Tab-separated table of C-alpha atoms and ligand atoms in Angstrom:
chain	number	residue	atom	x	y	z
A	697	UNK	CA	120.591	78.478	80.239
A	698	UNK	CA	118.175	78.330	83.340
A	699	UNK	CA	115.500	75.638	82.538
A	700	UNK	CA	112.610	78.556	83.755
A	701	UNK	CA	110.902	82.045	82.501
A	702	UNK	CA	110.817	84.798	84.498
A	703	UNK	CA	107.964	87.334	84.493
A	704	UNK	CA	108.142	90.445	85.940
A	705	UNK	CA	104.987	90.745	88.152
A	706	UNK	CA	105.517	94.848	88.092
A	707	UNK	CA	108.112	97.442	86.206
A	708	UNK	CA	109.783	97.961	89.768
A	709	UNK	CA	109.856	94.431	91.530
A	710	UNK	CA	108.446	90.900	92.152
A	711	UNK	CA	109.023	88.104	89.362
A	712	UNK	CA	106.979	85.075	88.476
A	713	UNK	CA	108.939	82.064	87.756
A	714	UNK	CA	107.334	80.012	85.413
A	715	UNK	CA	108.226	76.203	84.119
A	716	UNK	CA	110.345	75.133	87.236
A	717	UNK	CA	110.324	72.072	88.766
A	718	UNK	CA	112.187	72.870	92.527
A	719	UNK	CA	113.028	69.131	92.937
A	720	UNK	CA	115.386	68.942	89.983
A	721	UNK	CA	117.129	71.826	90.163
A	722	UNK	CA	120.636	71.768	88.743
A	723	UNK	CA	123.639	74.485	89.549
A	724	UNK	CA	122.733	76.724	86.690
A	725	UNK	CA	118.971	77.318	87.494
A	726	UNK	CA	120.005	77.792	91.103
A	727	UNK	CA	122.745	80.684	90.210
A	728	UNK	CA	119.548	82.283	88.290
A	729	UNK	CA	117.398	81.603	90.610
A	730	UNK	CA	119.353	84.312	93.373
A	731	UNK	CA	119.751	86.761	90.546
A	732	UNK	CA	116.577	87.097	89.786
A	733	UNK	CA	115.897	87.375	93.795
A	734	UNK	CA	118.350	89.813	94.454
A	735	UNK	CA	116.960	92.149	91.021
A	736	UNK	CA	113.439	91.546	91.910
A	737	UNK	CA	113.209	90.490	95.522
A	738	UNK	CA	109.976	88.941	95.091
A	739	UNK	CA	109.508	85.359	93.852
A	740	UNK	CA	106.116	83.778	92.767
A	741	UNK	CA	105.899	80.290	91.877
A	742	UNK	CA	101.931	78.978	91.194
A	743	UNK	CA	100.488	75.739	91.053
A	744	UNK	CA	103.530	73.772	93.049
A	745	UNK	CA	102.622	70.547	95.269
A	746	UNK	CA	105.583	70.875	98.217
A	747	UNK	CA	106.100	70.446	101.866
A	748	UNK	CA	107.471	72.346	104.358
A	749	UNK	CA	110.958	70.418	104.276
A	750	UNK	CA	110.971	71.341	99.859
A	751	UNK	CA	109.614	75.061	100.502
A	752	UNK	CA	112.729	75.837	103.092
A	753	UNK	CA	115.085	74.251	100.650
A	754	UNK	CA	113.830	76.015	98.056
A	755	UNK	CA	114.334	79.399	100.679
A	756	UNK	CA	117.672	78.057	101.214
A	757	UNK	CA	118.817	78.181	97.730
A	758	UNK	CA	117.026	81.840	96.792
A	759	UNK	CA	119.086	82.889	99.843
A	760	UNK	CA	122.158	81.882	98.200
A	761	UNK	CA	123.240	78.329	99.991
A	762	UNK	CA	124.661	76.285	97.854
A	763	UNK	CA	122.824	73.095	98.221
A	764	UNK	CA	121.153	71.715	101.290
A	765	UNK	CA	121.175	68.192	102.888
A	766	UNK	CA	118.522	66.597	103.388
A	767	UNK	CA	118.733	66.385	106.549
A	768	UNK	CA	119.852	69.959	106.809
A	769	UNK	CA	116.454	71.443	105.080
A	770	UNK	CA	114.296	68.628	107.308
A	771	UNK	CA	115.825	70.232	110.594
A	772	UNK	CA	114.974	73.597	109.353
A	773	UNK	CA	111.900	72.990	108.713
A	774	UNK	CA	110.877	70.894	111.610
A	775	UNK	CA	112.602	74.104	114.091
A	776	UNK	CA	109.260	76.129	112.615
A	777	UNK	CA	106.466	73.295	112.056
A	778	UNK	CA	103.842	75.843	113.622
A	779	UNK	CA	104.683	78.589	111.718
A	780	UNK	CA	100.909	79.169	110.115
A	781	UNK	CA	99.208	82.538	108.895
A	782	UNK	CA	95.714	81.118	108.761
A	783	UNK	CA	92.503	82.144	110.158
A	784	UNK	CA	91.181	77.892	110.529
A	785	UNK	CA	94.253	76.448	112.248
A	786	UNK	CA	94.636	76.375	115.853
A	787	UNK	CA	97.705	78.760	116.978
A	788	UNK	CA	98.509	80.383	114.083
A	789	UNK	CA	99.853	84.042	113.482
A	790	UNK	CA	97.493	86.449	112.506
A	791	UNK	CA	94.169	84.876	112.846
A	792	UNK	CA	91.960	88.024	111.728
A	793	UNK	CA	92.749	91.119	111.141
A	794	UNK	CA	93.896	93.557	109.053
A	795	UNK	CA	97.764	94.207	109.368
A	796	UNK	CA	99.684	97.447	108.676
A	797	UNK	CA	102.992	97.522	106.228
A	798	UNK	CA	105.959	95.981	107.892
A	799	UNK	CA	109.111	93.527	107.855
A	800	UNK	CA	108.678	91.242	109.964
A	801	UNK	CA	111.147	91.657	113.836
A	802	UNK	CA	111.859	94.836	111.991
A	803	UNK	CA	111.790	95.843	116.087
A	804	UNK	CA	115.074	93.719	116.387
A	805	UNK	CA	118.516	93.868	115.199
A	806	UNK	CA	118.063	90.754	113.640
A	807	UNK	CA	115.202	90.752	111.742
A	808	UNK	CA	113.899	87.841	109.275
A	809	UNK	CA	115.865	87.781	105.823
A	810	UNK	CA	113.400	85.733	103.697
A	811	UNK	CA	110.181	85.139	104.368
A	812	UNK	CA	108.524	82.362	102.155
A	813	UNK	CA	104.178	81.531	102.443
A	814	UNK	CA	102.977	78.345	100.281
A	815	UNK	CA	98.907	78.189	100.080
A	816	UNK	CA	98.079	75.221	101.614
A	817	UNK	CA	94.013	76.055	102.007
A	818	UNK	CA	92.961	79.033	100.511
A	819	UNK	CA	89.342	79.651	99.770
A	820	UNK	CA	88.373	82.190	97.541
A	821	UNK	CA	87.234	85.195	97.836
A	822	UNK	CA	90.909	85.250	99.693
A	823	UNK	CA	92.035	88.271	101.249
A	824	UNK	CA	95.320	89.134	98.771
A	825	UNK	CA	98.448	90.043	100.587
A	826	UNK	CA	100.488	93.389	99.424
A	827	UNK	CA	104.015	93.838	98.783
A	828	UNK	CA	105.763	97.122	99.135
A	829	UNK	CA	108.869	97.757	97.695
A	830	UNK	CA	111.759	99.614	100.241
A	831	UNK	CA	114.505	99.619	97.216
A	832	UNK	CA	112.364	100.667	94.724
A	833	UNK	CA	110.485	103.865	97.095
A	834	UNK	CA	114.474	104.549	97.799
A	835	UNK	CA	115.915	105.009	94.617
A	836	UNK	CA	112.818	106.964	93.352
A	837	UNK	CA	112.517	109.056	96.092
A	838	UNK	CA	111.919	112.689	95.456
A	839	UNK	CA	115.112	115.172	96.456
A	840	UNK	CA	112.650	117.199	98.564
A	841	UNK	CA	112.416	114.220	101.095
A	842	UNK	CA	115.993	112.777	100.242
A	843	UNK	CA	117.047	116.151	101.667
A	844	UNK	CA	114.540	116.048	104.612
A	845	UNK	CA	115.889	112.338	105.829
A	846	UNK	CA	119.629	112.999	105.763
A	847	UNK	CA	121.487	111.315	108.230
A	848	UNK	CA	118.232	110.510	110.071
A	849	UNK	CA	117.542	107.553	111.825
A	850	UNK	CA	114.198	105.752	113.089
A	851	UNK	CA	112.897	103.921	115.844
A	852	UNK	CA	111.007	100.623	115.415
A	853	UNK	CA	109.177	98.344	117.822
A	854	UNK	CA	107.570	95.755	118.071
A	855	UNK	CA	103.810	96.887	117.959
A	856	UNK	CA	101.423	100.344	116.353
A	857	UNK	CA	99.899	100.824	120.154
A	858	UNK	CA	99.955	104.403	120.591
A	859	UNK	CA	101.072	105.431	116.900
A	860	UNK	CA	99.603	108.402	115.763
A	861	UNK	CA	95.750	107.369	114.623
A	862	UNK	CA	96.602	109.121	110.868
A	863	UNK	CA	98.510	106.020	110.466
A	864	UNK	CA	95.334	104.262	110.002
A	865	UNK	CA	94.217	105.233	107.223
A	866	UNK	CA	90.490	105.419	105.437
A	867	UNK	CA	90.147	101.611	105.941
A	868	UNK	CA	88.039	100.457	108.478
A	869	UNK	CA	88.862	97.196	108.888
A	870	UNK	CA	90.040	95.990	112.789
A	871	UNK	CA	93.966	96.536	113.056
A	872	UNK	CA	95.376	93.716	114.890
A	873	UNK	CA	98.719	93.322	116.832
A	874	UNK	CA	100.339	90.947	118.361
A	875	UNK	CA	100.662	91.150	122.719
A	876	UNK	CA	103.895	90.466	123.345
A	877	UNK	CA	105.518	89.073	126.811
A	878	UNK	CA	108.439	91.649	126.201
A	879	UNK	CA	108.225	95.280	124.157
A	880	UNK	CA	112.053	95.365	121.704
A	881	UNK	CA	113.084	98.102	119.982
A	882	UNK	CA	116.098	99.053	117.385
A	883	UNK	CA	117.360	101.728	116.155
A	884	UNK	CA	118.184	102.103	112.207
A	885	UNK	CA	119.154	104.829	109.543
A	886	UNK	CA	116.148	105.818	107.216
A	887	UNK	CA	118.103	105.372	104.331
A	888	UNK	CA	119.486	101.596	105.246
A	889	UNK	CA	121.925	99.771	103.801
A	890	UNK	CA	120.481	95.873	102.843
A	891	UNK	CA	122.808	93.381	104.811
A	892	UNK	CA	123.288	90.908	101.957
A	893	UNK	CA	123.023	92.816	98.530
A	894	UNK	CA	124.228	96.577	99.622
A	895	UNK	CA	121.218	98.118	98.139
A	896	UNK	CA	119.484	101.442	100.161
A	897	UNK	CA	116.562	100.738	101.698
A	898	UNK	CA	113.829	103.573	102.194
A	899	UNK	CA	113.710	101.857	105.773
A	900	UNK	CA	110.819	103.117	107.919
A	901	UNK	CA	107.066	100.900	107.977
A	902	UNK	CA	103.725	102.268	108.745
A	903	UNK	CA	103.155	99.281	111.139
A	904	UNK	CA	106.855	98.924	113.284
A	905	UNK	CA	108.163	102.123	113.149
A	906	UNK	CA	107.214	104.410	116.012
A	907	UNK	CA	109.018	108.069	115.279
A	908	UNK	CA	112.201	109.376	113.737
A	909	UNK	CA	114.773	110.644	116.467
A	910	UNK	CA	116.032	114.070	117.007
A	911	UNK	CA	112.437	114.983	115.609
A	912	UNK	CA	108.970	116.391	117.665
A	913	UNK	CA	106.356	113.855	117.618
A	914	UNK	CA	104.624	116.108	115.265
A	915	UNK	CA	107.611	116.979	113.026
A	916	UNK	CA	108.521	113.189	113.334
A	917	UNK	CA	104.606	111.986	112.510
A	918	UNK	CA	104.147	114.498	109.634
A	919	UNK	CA	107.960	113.688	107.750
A	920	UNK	CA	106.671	109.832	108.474
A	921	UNK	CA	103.197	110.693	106.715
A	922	UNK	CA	105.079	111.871	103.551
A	923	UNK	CA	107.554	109.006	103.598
A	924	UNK	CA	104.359	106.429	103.595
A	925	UNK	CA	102.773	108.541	101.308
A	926	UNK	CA	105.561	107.736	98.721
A	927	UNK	CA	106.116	104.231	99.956
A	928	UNK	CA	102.698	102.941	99.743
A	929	UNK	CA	101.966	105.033	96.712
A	930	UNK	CA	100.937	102.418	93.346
A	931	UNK	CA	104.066	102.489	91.889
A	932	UNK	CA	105.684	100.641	94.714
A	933	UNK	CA	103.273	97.921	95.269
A	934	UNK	CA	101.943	94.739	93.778
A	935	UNK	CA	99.469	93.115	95.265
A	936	UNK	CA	98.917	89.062	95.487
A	937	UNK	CA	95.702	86.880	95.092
A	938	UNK	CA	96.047	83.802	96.727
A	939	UNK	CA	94.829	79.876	95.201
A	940	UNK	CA	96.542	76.589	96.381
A	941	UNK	CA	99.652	75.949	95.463
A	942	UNK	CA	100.843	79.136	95.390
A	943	UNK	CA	104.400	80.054	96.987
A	944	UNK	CA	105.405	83.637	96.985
A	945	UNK	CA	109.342	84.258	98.597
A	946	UNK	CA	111.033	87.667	99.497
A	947	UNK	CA	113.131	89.393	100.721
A	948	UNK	CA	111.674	90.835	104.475
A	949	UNK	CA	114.043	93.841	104.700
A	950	UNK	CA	113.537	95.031	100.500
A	951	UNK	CA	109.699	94.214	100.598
A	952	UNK	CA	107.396	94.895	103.276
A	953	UNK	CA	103.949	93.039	103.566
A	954	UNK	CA	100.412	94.121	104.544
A	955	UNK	CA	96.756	92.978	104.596
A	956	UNK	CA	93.501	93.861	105.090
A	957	UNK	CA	90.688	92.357	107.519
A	958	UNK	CA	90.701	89.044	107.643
A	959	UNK	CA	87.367	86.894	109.306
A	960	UNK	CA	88.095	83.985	111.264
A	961	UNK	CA	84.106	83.154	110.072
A	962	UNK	CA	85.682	83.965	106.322
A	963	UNK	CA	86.516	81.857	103.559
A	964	UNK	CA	89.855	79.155	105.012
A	965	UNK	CA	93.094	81.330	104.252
A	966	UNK	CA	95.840	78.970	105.446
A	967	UNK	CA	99.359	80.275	104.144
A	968	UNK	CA	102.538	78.232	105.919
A	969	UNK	CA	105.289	80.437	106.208
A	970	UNK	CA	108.968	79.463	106.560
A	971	UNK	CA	111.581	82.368	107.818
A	972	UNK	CA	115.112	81.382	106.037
A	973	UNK	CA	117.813	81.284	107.723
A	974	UNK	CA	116.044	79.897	110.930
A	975	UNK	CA	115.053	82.846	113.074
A	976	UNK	CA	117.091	82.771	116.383
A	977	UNK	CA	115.914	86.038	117.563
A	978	UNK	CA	111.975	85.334	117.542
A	979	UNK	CA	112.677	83.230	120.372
A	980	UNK	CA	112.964	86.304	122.618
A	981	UNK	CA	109.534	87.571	122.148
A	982	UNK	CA	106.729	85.370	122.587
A	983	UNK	CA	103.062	86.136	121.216
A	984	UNK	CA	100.971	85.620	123.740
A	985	UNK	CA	97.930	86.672	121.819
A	986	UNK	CA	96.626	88.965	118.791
A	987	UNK	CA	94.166	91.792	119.915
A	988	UNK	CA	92.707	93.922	117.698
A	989	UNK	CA	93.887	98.016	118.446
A	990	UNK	CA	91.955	101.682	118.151
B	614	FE2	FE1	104.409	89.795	108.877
C-alpha cells in the first residue's frame, strides 16, 4: 500500500496527493506515484518545504526513473538554476502578461515532457494558472469534428504573431510572447499519439499552433476555432490557485497551461519551474525578451 491519498482535483484529470513526505519515499509509493501520473497527468502536492535539487527528483521519479543519485538530481537541477516564472525576479520567464494555452517547445520536435512549478513567493490575490486537458478533449471529442480532423496534421511555432485576432478571445488582458533569436516550427498529426504512455492527444494549442495544413487560412482558422472551442470548454479544465509551498507536476504534451495578465507592479508570483528530463532542445532558441502582442 502507497503511504499517500490521492484526490482527484476534477472527474477528467489532475490529482492531489495528500500525506506524502517526497524525502522518504520507498519503491511502492514511487510505482503509485507514476500511475497516478500517467491516469491523471496532473500532480498537486500543497504545503511542501523543497529545493530545486528535491523538486527535480521528485520529477524524476513521476517520470518513471527509478531512483536518482544524488548527485544525478543536483546536476539536473543546477543545468536549469534560472528557470523562474515570476514577475519580482530578475530574468525570469514570463514577467507579465497574460499567456495563451500551450505545451511548452510544442514548436519543436522535442518538446518538454514534465513540467514541474513549486511556489516559492506567491502573494495573494495570485493570478491562478489553468490546466487543459489534450487526452481528456480527445477521447470526448464529438464524431462531427473526429470526422473533420482525419488524417490531418498541424503546424506549430514558436510564437501567436500574426494568428488570427479571434484567437484572442473576450479577455483583455496584454498577450505576451516571447522574441526569439530564431522562429522553429514542427509539424504533428491532430490526433497525436503521447510518446511515453500511447494515449491520443487532441494535439493543436490556441497559443503555438499556427494553421492546419492542406486547409485555407479560413477553413484552417474556423476548424481551429471549433477544436478550442471543445478544448478549452469547462469540462476539460481545472484551474490552480497558487500559496507557498505549493508544487503542481504534469505532463506538457497531455496538459496544456495558460494564464491571464499578470502585473510586474502586482502582488510577488514567483513559481520555479524544473523541465524533467533536462531540456536539450531549449538551447536552440534563446529568449531575448517578452513583448506584449495585438
Ligand atoms: Fe509555458
Amino acid at each position: 500500500m502507497a503511504r499517500f491519498q490521492v484526490r482527484k482535483l476534477t472527474p477528467a484529470f489532475g490529482a492531489e496527493i495528500e500525506g506524502l513526505d517526497p524525502s522518504r519515499l520507498d519503491a511502492e509509493d514511487c510505482r503509485s506515484l507514476r500511475q497516478v501520473f500517467d491516469d491523471r497527468n496532473v500532480l498537486l502536492f500543497r504545503d511542501l518545504d523543497l529545493d530545486r535539487t528535491a523538486q527535480f527528483r521528485l520529477a524524476e521519479i513521476v517520470m518513471g526513473k527509478e531512483s536518482p543519485s544524488d548527485e544525478e538530481a543536483a546536476a539536473g537541477a543546477a543545468q536549469q538554476d534560472g528557470f523562474w516564472i515570476s514577475n519580482k525576479e530578475p530574468g525570469a520567464a514570463a514577467p507579465f502578461g497574460r499567456l495563451m494555452f500551450h505545451s511548452d517547445m510544442m514548436w519543436s520536435d522535442d518538446p518538454f515532457q514534465i513540467l514541474s512549478l513549486y511556489g516559492v513567493d506567491v502573494e495573494q490575490p495570485a493570478v491562478p494558472t489553468v490546466f487543459a486537458s489534450t487526452i481528456h478533449a480527445w477521447d470526448t471529442l464529438p464524431d462531427s469534428l473526429r470526422t473533420r480532423i482525419d488524417g490531418l496534421q498541424a503546424v506549430h511555432v514558436t510564437g501567436p504573431e500574426g494568428f488570427d485576432s479571434r484567437r484572442r478571445g473576450s479577455d483583455d488582458g496584454r498577450l505576451v510572447q516571447p522574441i526569439r533569436d530564431v522562429v522553429l516550427s514542427s509539424t504533428a498529426s491532430v490526433g497525436h499519439h503521447h510518446p511515453r504512455t500511447g494515449r491520443t492527444m487532441l494535439y493543436v494549442s490556441q497559443g503555438m499552433t499556427k494553421e492546419i495544413t492542406g486547409l485555407s487560412h479560413e477553413e484552417s482558422e474556423n476548424l481551429l476555432e471549433d477544436l478550442f472551442k471543445h478544448l478549452y470548454s469547462p469540462a476539460n479544465l481545472w484551474q490552480h490557485e497558487w500559496r507557498n509551498g505549493d508544487l503542481i507536476i504534469w505532463d506538457n504534451l497531455a496538459v496544456q497551461h495558460a494564464r491571464s495578465d499578470v502585473s510586474t507592479d502586482g502582488p510577488a508570483r514567483t513559481l520555479r519551474k524544473v523541465a524533467t528530463p533536462v531540456p536539450v532542445a531549449a538551447e536552440k532558441t534563446n529568449v531575448a525578451s517578452y513583448q506584449p502582442i495585438g
